[in-house]
Amino acid sequence: MSRISTLTKLIVSLAIILSCLMVSKALVALFELTIPASVLGLLLLFFLLNRGWIKKEQVTPSGNILLKYFPLFFIPSGVGIVEHIVLVQANLYLILTAVLAATLSTLLVVSQLASKLKVGQRD
Amino acid sequence: MIELLFFLLTPLLFFVFKQIQKVLNVTFANPILLSILVIAVGLYMGGGSYIQYQAANVPFTSLLELAIVALAIPLYNEFETIKKDFLNVLLCVCTGVITSSTVAITVAYLLGASDQLIATVAPNAVTTPIAITVATNLGGIAPLSAVIVICVGIVGAIIAIPLLTLFKSFNSASSGLAIGVACHAIGTARALEYNAAMGAYASTSLILSTVLTPLLLPAIFSIFKLVSGF
């Protein structure tokens, strides 16, 4: 009995997440939006949770599994770097400089701004 | 037969490297990066075809979009803690997203990078699955963005806290926000080790940048294209 209800919860939660994605895909196609459908789906699900129309417990059964194994879903895309080795070799210093400059400046700008705004430091 | 091997390789390597990281407990031994590198080197040396590997892994990659939707759950969890400071936090994360992409785009452009390479380095600070999505939409090389993002996370996790402690204004909330937006999940894991408050702000900032990066980056990219005329 409990095994059946666990399975039902898994299927229902997966159906909710899938519906959010499908609705978003339709919206993106219909209005030719530049935002990725998956991110619109994220916002849609957040909106439904925040309004209380969907309870967190209704999406966590499959949601937590998807989040736990997240890396498995994009490791194959990363392996595609094998097709761009020549490009990486030719532009290694360019990439390193651009990315390191971005990381350092972001760390400094955001931490200084947050300190000025006293985020998390109010009485 | 080779398809089955390619299909099993991804989870097998990932779980092995995850166990190794648990034992070693060093940021550098990132299981995602190591899995990608070992499979890529294996394909390269063994003369394997990436197209074949990719086809065998469609069951995994097709779940990527669903998992991105599921990120609404941690966003919902974090939302309670930042409600009172929401506008300031939002302003900081927006600034972070704009800084990281604008600096990367500008430096790459000045160093003579191609359009494709500029679009590849633009999403360098956001979590890997979003970087892949955004880079693809902008016409960049998604797998290269993925590797760049993971390296940024690792380097950030190592240098961020020592760097930020150099400032008199150092505190957990502002450092957490900076680390979450600049160094995504790998940096956030390090912030959580430092203390719970820094970890909470880092994961808030990580989640918000997940949402804001795909919203802001296409606009930033278009503006830059207009201004520089590349």
Short mmCIF file of N, CA, C and O in Angstrom, two decimals, chain A residues 17-18 20-21 25 34-36 38-39 41-43 45-46 49-50 56 59-60 63 66-67 69-85 87-88 91 94-95 97-99 101-115 117 119-122, chain B residues 10-11 14-15 32 36 39-40 43-44 50 53 57 60-61 63-70 72 74-77 79 85 88 92 95-96 99-100 103-104 107 111 113 117 124 128-130 132-133 141 143-144 147-148 152 159 164 167 169 171 173-174 177-178 182 201 211 214-215:
data_model
loop_
_atom_site.label_atom_id
_atom_site.label_comp_id
_atom_site.label_asym_id
_atom_site.label_seq_id
_atom_site.Cartn_x
_atom_site.Cartn_y
_atom_site.Cartn_z
N ILE A 17 5.81 18.98 -12.60
CA ILE A 17 7.02 19.61 -13.14
C ILE A 17 7.00 19.59 -14.67
O ILE A 17 7.29 20.59 -15.33
N LEU A 18 6.58 18.45 -15.22
CA LEU A 18 6.50 18.32 -16.68
C LEU A 18 5.47 19.29 -17.26
O LEU A 18 5.72 19.92 -18.30
N CYS A 20 4.61 22.22 -16.04
CA CYS A 20 5.20 23.55 -16.02
C CYS A 20 6.10 23.74 -17.24
O CYS A 20 6.09 24.80 -17.87
N LEU A 21 6.90 22.71 -17.54
CA LEU A 21 7.81 22.80 -18.68
C LEU A 21 7.05 22.89 -20.00
O LEU A 21 7.38 23.71 -20.86
N LYS A 25 7.04 25.85 -22.67
CA LYS A 25 7.47 25.64 -24.06
C LYS A 25 6.45 26.22 -25.03
O LYS A 25 6.80 26.85 -26.02
N THR A 34 12.70 35.09 -25.81
CA THR A 34 14.12 34.72 -25.85
C THR A 34 14.53 33.95 -24.60
O THR A 34 15.60 33.34 -24.57
N ILE A 35 13.70 33.98 -23.55
CA ILE A 35 14.02 33.26 -22.32
C ILE A 35 13.87 31.75 -22.56
O ILE A 35 12.94 31.31 -23.22
N PRO A 36 14.83 30.94 -22.04
CA PRO A 36 14.71 29.49 -22.22
C PRO A 36 13.43 28.96 -21.55
O PRO A 36 13.08 29.42 -20.46
N SER A 38 12.88 26.24 -20.06
CA SER A 38 13.12 25.62 -18.76
C SER A 38 13.13 26.66 -17.63
O SER A 38 12.63 26.41 -16.54
N VAL A 39 13.70 27.85 -17.92
CA VAL A 39 13.77 28.90 -16.90
C VAL A 39 12.38 29.52 -16.66
O VAL A 39 12.01 29.82 -15.52
N GLY A 41 9.70 27.82 -16.97
CA GLY A 41 9.06 26.76 -16.19
C GLY A 41 9.42 26.84 -14.71
O GLY A 41 8.58 26.65 -13.84
N LEU A 42 10.69 27.16 -14.45
CA LEU A 42 11.17 27.37 -13.07
C LEU A 42 10.35 28.49 -12.42
O LEU A 42 9.84 28.34 -11.30
N LEU A 43 10.22 29.61 -13.13
CA LEU A 43 9.47 30.76 -12.59
C LEU A 43 8.00 30.41 -12.38
O LEU A 43 7.39 30.80 -11.38
N LEU A 45 6.69 27.39 -11.80
CA LEU A 45 6.56 26.50 -10.63
C LEU A 45 6.76 27.30 -9.34
O LEU A 45 6.03 27.10 -8.36
N PHE A 46 7.73 28.23 -9.34
CA PHE A 46 7.95 29.06 -8.15
C PHE A 46 6.71 29.88 -7.83
O PHE A 46 6.29 29.99 -6.68
N LEU A 49 4.08 27.67 -6.29
CA LEU A 49 4.44 27.33 -4.91
C LEU A 49 4.21 28.52 -4.00
O LEU A 49 3.67 28.40 -2.91
N ASN A 50 4.63 29.70 -4.48
CA ASN A 50 4.55 30.91 -3.67
C ASN A 50 3.10 31.31 -3.39
O ASN A 50 2.78 31.80 -2.31
N LYS A 56 4.66 22.38 -1.50
CA LYS A 56 6.03 21.91 -1.73
C LYS A 56 6.10 20.38 -1.73
O LYS A 56 6.78 19.78 -2.55
N VAL A 59 5.66 18.46 -5.00
CA VAL A 59 6.68 18.41 -6.06
C VAL A 59 8.02 17.83 -5.61
O VAL A 59 8.83 17.43 -6.44
N THR A 60 8.24 17.73 -4.28
CA THR A 60 9.55 17.26 -3.83
C THR A 60 9.85 15.79 -4.17
O THR A 60 11.02 15.49 -4.42
N GLY A 63 11.09 15.98 -7.66
CA GLY A 63 11.92 17.19 -7.74
C GLY A 63 13.27 16.99 -7.07
O GLY A 63 14.31 17.32 -7.63
N LEU A 66 15.54 14.77 -9.16
CA LEU A 66 16.10 15.52 -10.30
C LEU A 66 17.25 16.41 -9.83
O LEU A 66 18.29 16.51 -10.49
N LEU A 67 17.06 17.07 -8.67
CA LEU A 67 18.10 17.98 -8.18
C LEU A 67 19.33 17.21 -7.72
O LEU A 67 20.46 17.63 -7.94
N TYR A 69 20.52 14.34 -8.82
CA TYR A 69 21.33 13.78 -9.91
C TYR A 69 21.57 14.78 -11.04
O TYR A 69 21.91 14.40 -12.15
N PHE A 70 21.39 16.07 -10.74
CA PHE A 70 21.54 17.14 -11.73
C PHE A 70 22.79 16.98 -12.61
O PHE A 70 22.70 17.04 -13.84
N PRO A 71 23.99 16.75 -12.01
CA PRO A 71 25.20 16.68 -12.83
C PRO A 71 25.12 15.65 -13.95
O PRO A 71 25.67 15.87 -15.03
N LEU A 72 24.43 14.53 -13.72
CA LEU A 72 24.34 13.50 -14.75
C LEU A 72 23.68 14.03 -16.02
O LEU A 72 23.94 13.54 -17.12
N PHE A 73 22.82 15.03 -15.87
CA PHE A 73 22.06 15.53 -17.02
C PHE A 73 22.87 16.49 -17.88
O PHE A 73 22.49 16.79 -19.00
N PHE A 74 23.97 17.05 -17.33
CA PHE A 74 24.75 17.95 -18.19
C PHE A 74 26.20 17.51 -18.41
O PHE A 74 26.90 18.11 -19.21
N ILE A 75 26.65 16.46 -17.72
CA ILE A 75 28.00 15.95 -18.00
C ILE A 75 28.17 15.59 -19.49
O ILE A 75 29.16 15.98 -20.11
N PRO A 76 27.19 14.87 -20.11
CA PRO A 76 27.35 14.55 -21.54
C PRO A 76 27.53 15.80 -22.42
O PRO A 76 28.32 15.76 -23.37
N SER A 77 26.86 16.91 -22.08
CA SER A 77 27.06 18.14 -22.86
C SER A 77 28.47 18.66 -22.70
O SER A 77 29.08 19.13 -23.66
N GLY A 78 29.00 18.58 -21.48
CA GLY A 78 30.36 19.06 -21.22
C GLY A 78 31.40 18.26 -21.98
O GLY A 78 32.42 18.80 -22.42
N VAL A 79 31.15 16.96 -22.15
CA VAL A 79 32.08 16.09 -22.87
C VAL A 79 32.26 16.58 -24.31
O VAL A 79 33.30 16.35 -24.93
N GLY A 80 31.28 17.31 -24.83
CA GLY A 80 31.36 17.88 -26.17
C GLY A 80 32.58 18.77 -26.38
O GLY A 80 32.92 19.11 -27.51
N ILE A 81 33.27 19.14 -25.28
CA ILE A 81 34.49 19.95 -25.41
C ILE A 81 35.53 19.23 -26.25
O ILE A 81 36.41 19.85 -26.86
N VAL A 82 35.43 17.89 -26.32
CA VAL A 82 36.38 17.08 -27.10
C VAL A 82 36.41 17.53 -28.56
O VAL A 82 37.42 17.41 -29.24
N GLU A 83 35.29 18.12 -29.02
CA GLU A 83 35.23 18.56 -30.41
C GLU A 83 35.84 19.96 -30.61
O GLU A 83 35.87 20.46 -31.72
N HIS A 84 36.24 20.60 -29.51
CA HIS A 84 36.72 21.99 -29.62
C HIS A 84 38.12 22.17 -29.04
O HIS A 84 38.50 23.27 -28.65
N ILE A 85 38.87 21.08 -28.96
CA ILE A 85 40.19 21.14 -28.31
C ILE A 85 41.13 22.12 -29.01
O ILE A 85 41.83 22.91 -28.36
N LEU A 87 40.37 24.81 -30.71
CA LEU A 87 39.94 26.18 -30.40
C LEU A 87 40.39 26.59 -29.00
O LEU A 87 40.84 27.71 -28.78
N VAL A 88 40.27 25.66 -28.04
CA VAL A 88 40.67 25.96 -26.66
C VAL A 88 42.16 26.22 -26.61
O VAL A 88 42.63 27.18 -25.99
N ASN A 91 43.11 29.61 -27.94
CA ASN A 91 42.58 30.79 -27.22
C ASN A 91 42.69 30.67 -25.71
O ASN A 91 41.98 31.36 -24.98
N LEU A 94 43.43 33.96 -23.75
CA LEU A 94 42.29 34.87 -23.90
C LEU A 94 41.16 34.47 -22.95
O LEU A 94 40.63 35.28 -22.20
N ILE A 95 40.82 33.17 -22.98
CA ILE A 95 39.72 32.68 -22.15
C ILE A 95 40.04 32.88 -20.67
O ILE A 95 39.24 33.41 -19.90
N THR A 97 42.11 34.98 -19.20
CA THR A 97 42.13 36.39 -18.81
C THR A 97 40.71 36.93 -18.67
O THR A 97 40.38 37.56 -17.66
N ALA A 98 39.88 36.69 -19.68
CA ALA A 98 38.52 37.22 -19.66
C ALA A 98 37.74 36.69 -18.46
O ALA A 98 37.06 37.45 -17.74
N VAL A 99 37.86 35.39 -18.22
CA VAL A 99 37.06 34.76 -17.17
C VAL A 99 37.56 35.14 -15.78
O VAL A 99 36.78 35.42 -14.87
N ALA A 101 39.19 37.88 -14.96
CA ALA A 101 38.83 39.30 -14.74
C ALA A 101 37.37 39.39 -14.31
O ALA A 101 37.02 40.15 -13.39
N ALA A 102 36.50 38.61 -14.97
CA ALA A 102 35.07 38.64 -14.64
C ALA A 102 34.83 38.15 -13.22
O ALA A 102 34.09 38.78 -12.45
N THR A 103 35.47 37.05 -12.85
CA THR A 103 35.24 36.47 -11.51
C THR A 103 35.70 37.44 -10.41
O THR A 103 34.96 37.70 -9.45
N LEU A 104 36.93 37.96 -10.55
CA LEU A 104 37.47 38.84 -9.52
C LEU A 104 36.64 40.12 -9.39
O LEU A 104 36.28 40.53 -8.29
N SER A 105 36.30 40.74 -10.54
CA SER A 105 35.54 41.99 -10.46
C SER A 105 34.16 41.75 -9.87
O SER A 105 33.66 42.56 -9.07
N THR A 106 33.52 40.63 -10.21
CA THR A 106 32.19 40.34 -9.67
C THR A 106 32.25 40.15 -8.15
O THR A 106 31.42 40.70 -7.42
N LEU A 107 33.25 39.41 -7.69
CA LEU A 107 33.40 39.19 -6.24
C LEU A 107 33.54 40.53 -5.52
O LEU A 107 32.87 40.78 -4.51
N LEU A 108 34.41 41.41 -6.07
CA LEU A 108 34.67 42.68 -5.39
C LEU A 108 33.47 43.62 -5.47
O LEU A 108 33.04 44.17 -4.46
N VAL A 109 32.90 43.78 -6.65
CA VAL A 109 31.78 44.72 -6.83
C VAL A 109 30.59 44.31 -5.96
O VAL A 109 30.03 45.12 -5.23
N VAL A 110 30.22 43.02 -6.01
CA VAL A 110 29.03 42.59 -5.28
C VAL A 110 29.25 42.66 -3.76
O VAL A 110 28.37 43.12 -3.02
N SER A 111 30.43 42.23 -3.28
CA SER A 111 30.64 42.27 -1.83
C SER A 111 30.65 43.71 -1.32
O SER A 111 30.11 43.99 -0.25
N GLN A 112 31.25 44.63 -2.09
CA GLN A 112 31.28 46.03 -1.66
C GLN A 112 29.88 46.64 -1.70
O GLN A 112 29.47 47.34 -0.76
N LEU A 113 29.13 46.36 -2.76
CA LEU A 113 27.76 46.88 -2.87
C LEU A 113 26.88 46.36 -1.73
O LEU A 113 26.15 47.12 -1.08
N ALA A 114 26.99 45.05 -1.47
CA ALA A 114 26.16 44.45 -0.41
C ALA A 114 26.52 45.04 0.96
O ALA A 114 25.64 45.24 1.80
N SER A 115 27.81 45.34 1.19
CA SER A 115 28.21 45.96 2.45
C SER A 115 27.64 47.36 2.56
O SER A 115 27.14 47.76 3.62
N LEU A 117 24.96 48.49 1.17
CA LEU A 117 23.51 48.40 1.35
C LEU A 117 23.15 47.76 2.69
O LEU A 117 21.97 47.62 3.02
N VAL A 119 23.22 44.65 3.60
CA VAL A 119 22.39 43.44 3.46
C VAL A 119 22.66 42.50 4.64
O VAL A 119 23.81 42.22 4.96
N GLY A 120 21.61 42.04 5.28
CA GLY A 120 21.73 41.07 6.36
C GLY A 120 22.32 41.64 7.64
O GLY A 120 22.68 40.91 8.54
N GLN A 121 22.44 42.96 7.71
CA GLN A 121 23.07 43.55 8.91
C GLN A 121 22.14 44.51 9.64
O GLN A 121 22.57 45.27 10.49
N ARG A 122 20.87 44.49 9.25
CA ARG A 122 19.95 45.42 9.92
C ARG A 122 19.47 44.87 11.25
O ARG A 122 19.40 43.67 11.44
N THR B 10 28.80 7.40 -17.89
CA THR B 10 28.53 8.69 -17.25
C THR B 10 28.22 8.55 -15.75
O THR B 10 28.93 9.11 -14.93
N PRO B 11 27.17 7.75 -15.39
CA PRO B 11 26.88 7.63 -13.95
C PRO B 11 27.99 6.94 -13.19
O PRO B 11 28.31 7.34 -12.06
N PHE B 14 30.83 9.36 -12.56
CA PHE B 14 30.39 10.43 -11.66
C PHE B 14 30.33 9.94 -10.21
O PHE B 14 30.83 10.60 -9.31
N PHE B 15 29.76 8.74 -9.99
CA PHE B 15 29.64 8.26 -8.61
C PHE B 15 30.99 7.87 -8.03
O PHE B 15 31.23 8.09 -6.84
N ILE B 32 32.26 16.57 -11.24
CA ILE B 32 31.70 16.91 -12.56
C ILE B 32 32.83 17.15 -13.55
O ILE B 32 32.85 16.60 -14.66
N ILE B 36 33.86 14.80 -16.84
CA ILE B 36 33.92 15.36 -18.20
C ILE B 36 35.30 15.13 -18.81
O ILE B 36 35.42 14.65 -19.94
N ILE B 39 36.08 11.32 -19.57
CA ILE B 39 35.34 10.82 -20.74
C ILE B 39 35.86 11.48 -22.02
O ILE B 39 36.07 10.81 -23.03
N ALA B 40 36.11 12.80 -21.97
CA ALA B 40 36.59 13.52 -23.16
C ALA B 40 37.96 12.98 -23.59
O ALA B 40 38.18 12.69 -24.77
N LEU B 43 37.57 9.51 -25.07
CA LEU B 43 37.06 9.54 -26.44
C LEU B 43 38.16 9.98 -27.41
O LEU B 43 38.32 9.44 -28.50
N TYR B 44 38.93 11.00 -26.98
CA TYR B 44 39.98 11.57 -27.83
C TYR B 44 41.08 10.53 -28.10
O TYR B 44 41.45 10.30 -29.26
N TYR B 50 32.17 11.34 -30.46
CA TYR B 50 31.36 12.09 -29.50
C TYR B 50 29.89 11.96 -29.85
O TYR B 50 29.03 11.86 -28.96
N TYR B 53 28.61 8.85 -28.41
CA TYR B 53 28.50 8.99 -26.95
C TYR B 53 27.28 9.82 -26.58
O TYR B 53 26.51 9.47 -25.70
N ASN B 57 23.66 8.95 -24.52
CA ASN B 57 23.34 9.63 -23.26
C ASN B 57 22.10 10.50 -23.32
O ASN B 57 21.82 11.26 -22.39
N PHE B 60 19.84 10.84 -20.32
CA PHE B 60 20.26 11.79 -19.28
C PHE B 60 19.99 13.23 -19.71
O PHE B 60 19.38 14.01 -18.98
N THR B 61 20.49 13.59 -20.90
CA THR B 61 20.41 14.99 -21.30
C THR B 61 18.97 15.47 -21.47
O THR B 61 18.69 16.65 -21.29
N LEU B 63 16.65 14.98 -19.52
CA LEU B 63 16.09 15.36 -18.21
C LEU B 63 16.59 16.73 -17.74
O LEU B 63 16.13 17.24 -16.71
N LEU B 64 17.54 17.32 -18.49
CA LEU B 64 18.13 18.59 -18.05
C LEU B 64 17.08 19.68 -17.83
O LEU B 64 17.07 20.36 -16.81
N GLU B 65 16.19 19.83 -18.80
CA GLU B 65 15.18 20.90 -18.70
C GLU B 65 14.25 20.69 -17.51
O GLU B 65 13.91 21.64 -16.81
N LEU B 66 13.86 19.43 -17.27
CA LEU B 66 13.01 19.14 -16.12
C LEU B 66 13.71 19.50 -14.81
O LEU B 66 13.11 20.06 -13.90
N ALA B 67 15.00 19.17 -14.73
CA ALA B 67 15.75 19.46 -13.51
C ALA B 67 15.87 20.97 -13.30
O ALA B 67 15.82 21.44 -12.16
N ILE B 68 15.99 21.75 -14.39
CA ILE B 68 16.03 23.21 -14.25
C ILE B 68 14.71 23.72 -13.67
O ILE B 68 14.70 24.56 -12.78
N VAL B 69 13.59 23.17 -14.14
CA VAL B 69 12.28 23.56 -13.58
C VAL B 69 12.24 23.26 -12.07
O VAL B 69 11.76 24.07 -11.28
N ALA B 70 12.83 22.11 -11.68
CA ALA B 70 12.82 21.71 -10.27
C ALA B 70 13.62 22.65 -9.38
O ALA B 70 13.48 22.64 -8.15
N ALA B 72 12.98 25.49 -8.90
CA ALA B 72 11.99 26.31 -8.21
C ALA B 72 11.88 25.91 -6.73
O ALA B 72 11.56 26.75 -5.89
N PRO B 74 14.42 24.84 -4.43
CA PRO B 74 15.34 25.61 -3.57
C PRO B 74 15.08 27.12 -3.60
O PRO B 74 15.29 27.79 -2.59
N LEU B 75 14.62 27.66 -4.73
CA LEU B 75 14.30 29.09 -4.77
C LEU B 75 13.19 29.41 -3.77
O LEU B 75 13.28 30.38 -3.02
N TYR B 76 12.17 28.55 -3.75
CA TYR B 76 11.07 28.71 -2.81
C TYR B 76 11.57 28.61 -1.37
O TYR B 76 11.17 29.39 -0.50
N ASN B 77 12.46 27.64 -1.11
CA ASN B 77 13.02 27.47 0.24
C ASN B 77 13.79 28.70 0.71
O ASN B 77 13.70 29.11 1.86
N PHE B 79 13.49 31.77 -0.40
CA PHE B 79 12.74 33.02 -0.51
C PHE B 79 12.33 33.53 0.86
O PHE B 79 12.35 34.75 1.11
N ASP B 85 14.87 41.58 2.96
CA ASP B 85 15.94 42.33 2.27
C ASP B 85 15.85 42.17 0.77
O ASP B 85 16.82 42.42 0.06
N ASN B 88 17.23 44.78 -1.98
CA ASN B 88 18.68 44.97 -1.93
C ASN B 88 19.42 43.74 -2.46
O ASN B 88 20.40 43.86 -3.20
N CYS B 92 21.88 43.53 -5.72
CA CYS B 92 23.25 43.00 -5.68
C CYS B 92 23.44 41.90 -6.72
O CYS B 92 24.46 41.87 -7.42
N THR B 95 23.50 43.30 -10.23
CA THR B 95 24.80 43.93 -10.45
C THR B 95 25.87 42.88 -10.73
O THR B 95 26.70 43.05 -11.62
N GLY B 96 25.82 41.78 -9.97
CA GLY B 96 26.79 40.70 -10.17
C GLY B 96 26.69 40.08 -11.55
O GLY B 96 27.70 39.86 -12.21
N THR B 99 27.98 42.60 -14.05
CA THR B 99 29.44 42.74 -13.97
C THR B 99 30.14 41.54 -14.61
O THR B 99 31.00 41.71 -15.47
N SER B 100 29.77 40.33 -14.20
CA SER B 100 30.51 39.16 -14.68
C SER B 100 30.41 39.03 -16.20
O SER B 100 31.40 38.75 -16.87
N VAL B 103 32.20 42.29 -18.04
CA VAL B 103 33.67 42.25 -17.97
C VAL B 103 34.21 41.15 -18.90
O VAL B 103 35.12 41.37 -19.68
N ALA B 104 33.59 39.96 -18.83
CA ALA B 104 34.07 38.85 -19.68
C ALA B 104 33.93 39.19 -21.15
O ALA B 104 34.85 38.98 -21.94
N VAL B 107 36.56 42.13 -22.07
CA VAL B 107 37.95 41.67 -22.11
C VAL B 107 38.17 40.74 -23.31
O VAL B 107 39.13 40.89 -24.06
N LEU B 111 40.63 41.46 -26.52
CA LEU B 111 41.72 40.54 -26.85
C LEU B 111 41.52 39.89 -28.22
O LEU B 111 42.27 39.01 -28.62
N ALA B 113 38.67 38.24 -29.49
CA ALA B 113 37.92 36.98 -29.58
C ALA B 113 36.85 37.06 -30.67
O ALA B 113 36.36 38.13 -30.99
N LEU B 117 33.27 32.97 -29.46
CA LEU B 117 34.02 32.86 -28.22
C LEU B 117 33.49 33.86 -27.18
O LEU B 117 33.43 33.55 -25.98
N ASN B 124 29.80 33.02 -17.64
CA ASN B 124 30.84 32.29 -16.92
C ASN B 124 30.54 32.09 -15.44
O ASN B 124 31.18 31.29 -14.78
N THR B 128 26.15 25.55 -14.18
CA THR B 128 26.46 24.91 -15.47
C THR B 128 25.26 24.68 -16.41
O THR B 128 25.34 25.04 -17.58
N PRO B 129 24.15 24.08 -15.94
CA PRO B 129 23.05 23.82 -16.88
C PRO B 129 22.51 25.09 -17.53
O PRO B 129 22.16 25.08 -18.71
N ILE B 130 22.48 26.20 -16.77
CA ILE B 130 22.00 27.46 -17.33
C ILE B 130 23.03 28.01 -18.31
O ILE B 130 22.68 28.55 -19.36
N ILE B 132 24.99 26.35 -20.17
CA ILE B 132 24.85 25.58 -21.42
C ILE B 132 23.69 26.13 -22.24
O ILE B 132 23.81 26.38 -23.45
N THR B 133 22.55 26.36 -21.57
CA THR B 133 21.36 26.87 -22.26
C THR B 133 21.61 28.25 -22.84
O THR B 133 21.29 28.52 -24.01
N ILE B 141 29.80 28.23 -27.68
CA ILE B 141 30.11 26.80 -27.65
C ILE B 141 29.75 26.27 -26.27
O ILE B 141 30.51 26.42 -25.31
N PRO B 143 29.59 23.31 -24.62
CA PRO B 143 30.46 22.47 -23.78
C PRO B 143 31.66 23.22 -23.21
O PRO B 143 32.07 22.96 -22.08
N LEU B 144 32.17 24.19 -23.99
CA LEU B 144 33.29 24.98 -23.48
C LEU B 144 32.81 25.88 -22.33
O LEU B 144 33.50 26.02 -21.32
N VAL B 147 32.71 23.79 -19.16
CA VAL B 147 34.01 23.57 -18.52
C VAL B 147 34.53 24.85 -17.88
O VAL B 147 35.05 24.84 -16.76
N ILE B 148 34.34 26.00 -18.57
CA ILE B 148 34.76 27.29 -18.01
C ILE B 148 34.06 27.55 -16.68
O ILE B 148 34.68 27.91 -15.68
N VAL B 152 35.70 28.16 -13.08
CA VAL B 152 35.45 29.40 -12.32
C VAL B 152 35.01 29.04 -10.90
O VAL B 152 35.50 29.63 -9.92
N ILE B 159 39.89 30.96 -3.95
CA ILE B 159 40.43 32.31 -3.68
C ILE B 159 39.44 33.29 -3.07
O ILE B 159 39.84 34.29 -2.49
N LEU B 164 38.30 38.20 -0.08
CA LEU B 164 37.32 39.10 0.53
C LEU B 164 37.69 39.48 1.97
O LEU B 164 37.34 40.57 2.43
N PHE B 167 39.37 42.89 2.92
CA PHE B 167 38.65 44.15 3.06
C PHE B 167 38.11 44.32 4.47
O PHE B 167 37.69 43.36 5.11
N SER B 169 35.44 45.71 5.26
CA SER B 169 33.99 45.54 5.29
C SER B 169 33.58 44.07 5.26
O SER B 169 32.40 43.76 5.14
N ASN B 171 32.08 40.68 5.67
CA ASN B 171 31.08 40.04 6.53
C ASN B 171 30.40 38.91 5.78
O ASN B 171 30.49 38.83 4.54
N ALA B 173 27.23 38.02 5.12
CA ALA B 173 26.14 38.24 4.17
C ALA B 173 26.66 38.74 2.82
O ALA B 173 26.34 38.18 1.77
N SER B 174 27.51 39.79 2.85
CA SER B 174 27.96 40.36 1.58
C SER B 174 28.90 39.40 0.85
O SER B 174 28.85 39.28 -0.38
N LEU B 177 26.73 36.64 -0.79
CA LEU B 177 26.07 37.12 -2.01
C LEU B 177 27.06 37.16 -3.17
O LEU B 177 26.75 36.73 -4.29
N ALA B 178 28.27 37.67 -2.91
CA ALA B 178 29.29 37.79 -3.96
C ALA B 178 29.69 36.40 -4.47
O ALA B 178 29.78 36.18 -5.68
N ALA B 182 29.15 34.98 -8.26
CA ALA B 182 30.39 34.87 -9.06
C ALA B 182 30.82 33.43 -9.27
O ALA B 182 31.37 33.09 -10.31
N TYR B 201 23.27 33.00 2.28
CA TYR B 201 23.28 34.11 1.32
C TYR B 201 23.86 33.67 -0.03
O TYR B 201 23.40 34.11 -1.08
N VAL B 211 18.06 32.52 -12.28
CA VAL B 211 16.88 33.08 -12.94
C VAL B 211 17.25 34.33 -13.74
O VAL B 211 16.79 34.52 -14.87
N PRO B 214 19.67 34.16 -17.54
CA PRO B 214 19.01 34.00 -18.86
C PRO B 214 18.08 35.15 -19.21
O PRO B 214 17.81 35.38 -20.39
N LEU B 215 17.62 35.91 -18.20
CA LEU B 215 16.76 37.07 -18.50
C LEU B 215 17.59 38.26 -18.97
O LEU B 215 17.20 38.97 -19.89
#
